[in-house]
Every structure is written in structure tokens, then in C-alpha cells.
Coordinates of C-alpha atoms in Angstrom, one line a residue:
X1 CA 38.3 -99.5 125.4
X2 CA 37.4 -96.7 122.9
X3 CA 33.5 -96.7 121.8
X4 CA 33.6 -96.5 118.1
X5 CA 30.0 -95.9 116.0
X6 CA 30.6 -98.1 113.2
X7 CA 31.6 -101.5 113.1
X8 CA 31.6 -104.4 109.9
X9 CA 30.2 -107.6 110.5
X10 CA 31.9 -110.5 108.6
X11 CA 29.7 -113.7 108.9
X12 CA 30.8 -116.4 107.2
X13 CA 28.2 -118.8 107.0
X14 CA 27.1 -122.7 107.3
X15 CA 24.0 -125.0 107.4
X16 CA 24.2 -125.3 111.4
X17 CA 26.7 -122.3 112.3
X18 CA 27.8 -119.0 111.8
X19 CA 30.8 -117.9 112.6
X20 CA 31.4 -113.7 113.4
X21 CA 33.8 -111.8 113.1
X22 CA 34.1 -107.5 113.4
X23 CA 36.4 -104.8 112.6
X24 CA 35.9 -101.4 113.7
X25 CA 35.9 -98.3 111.7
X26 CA 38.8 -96.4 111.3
X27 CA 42.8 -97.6 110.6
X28 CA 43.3 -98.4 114.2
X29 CA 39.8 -100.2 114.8
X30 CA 40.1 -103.7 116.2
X31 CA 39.5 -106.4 114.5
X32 CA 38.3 -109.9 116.4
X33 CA 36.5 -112.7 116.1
X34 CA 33.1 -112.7 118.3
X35 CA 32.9 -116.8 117.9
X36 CA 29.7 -119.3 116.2
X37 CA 26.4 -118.8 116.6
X38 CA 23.4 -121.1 115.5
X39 CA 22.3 -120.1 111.9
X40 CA 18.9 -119.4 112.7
X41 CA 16.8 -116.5 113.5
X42 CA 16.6 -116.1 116.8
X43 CA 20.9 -116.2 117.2
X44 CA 21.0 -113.8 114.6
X45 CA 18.5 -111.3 116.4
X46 CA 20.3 -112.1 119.7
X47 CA 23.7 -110.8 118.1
X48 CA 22.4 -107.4 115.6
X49 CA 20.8 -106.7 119.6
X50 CA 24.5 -107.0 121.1
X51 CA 26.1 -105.2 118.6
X52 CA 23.3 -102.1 118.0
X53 CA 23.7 -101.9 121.8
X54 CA 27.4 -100.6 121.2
X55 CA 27.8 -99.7 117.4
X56 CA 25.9 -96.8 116.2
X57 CA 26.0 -98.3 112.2
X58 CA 27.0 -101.8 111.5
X59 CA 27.7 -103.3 107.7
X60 CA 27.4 -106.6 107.1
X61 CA 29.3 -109.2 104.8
X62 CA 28.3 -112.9 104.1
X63 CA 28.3 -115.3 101.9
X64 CA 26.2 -115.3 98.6
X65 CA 25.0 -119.3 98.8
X66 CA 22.5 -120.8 100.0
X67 CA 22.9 -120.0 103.8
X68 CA 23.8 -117.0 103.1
X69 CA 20.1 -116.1 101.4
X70 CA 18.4 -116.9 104.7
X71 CA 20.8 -114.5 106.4
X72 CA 20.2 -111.9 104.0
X73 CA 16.3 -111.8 104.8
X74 CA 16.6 -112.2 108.5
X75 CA 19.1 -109.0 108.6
X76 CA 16.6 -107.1 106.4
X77 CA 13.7 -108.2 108.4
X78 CA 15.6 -106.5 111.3
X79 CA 16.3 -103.0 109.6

């Protein structure tokens, strides 16, 4: 599989889950669904770790609501 450097993050988020999904830069970038994760701030660490591992830039999109606050200031707190 081709490495690509940029990758956006589509979260769409809940009181006890997350669920991810990505698409990769580019008109041919892949798009898939990565699955849930717990909607807390340790999962969220655990996946911005996986996906800086691979993707040089990453963008993120979430809801504005009330999960979707929390979110916003653990992915800040991370850079």
C-alpha cells in the first residue's frame, strides 16, 4: 500500500463511543472506516499515536455538540 502524508479524520461522536473514519489525500486516496473507540482520553491519544505514526498531517472533523467539545480539547491538548 502507498504511504500518503496527509490523511482526514472523520469522528463522528457519542457519549460512550467514537466511531473513525479516514480518507487519504489525493483523488485516489482511500477511504475506510478504522472502527469505535471509547470517547475518552486515553482512546483518543492511543489513535492521533497510530495515525501520526503513518500520516505526516492529519485534519480532523467531528461533531459540534456536546461530545464533540470534549474531543475538540483533547485533540488540541495533543498539538
Amino acid at each position: 500500500m502507498k504511504d500518503y502524508t496527509e490523511v482526514f479524520v472523520g469522528i463522528d461522536t457519542s457519549k460512550l463511543r467514537n466511531a473513525v473514519a479516514i480518507a487519504e489525500q489525493g483523488r485516489q486516496g482511500e477511504i475506510r472506516y478504522l472502527g469505535e473507540i471509547d470517547n475518552t482520553p486515553e482512546a483518543t491519544r492511543k489513535l492521533v499515536a497510530k495515525l501520526v505514526q503513518r500520516y505526516q498531517k492529519l485534519h480532523f472533523c467531528y461533531e459540534a455538540g456536546p461530545a464533540g467539545y470534549g474531543l475538540h480539547r483533547w485533540l488540541t491538548d495533543l498539538g
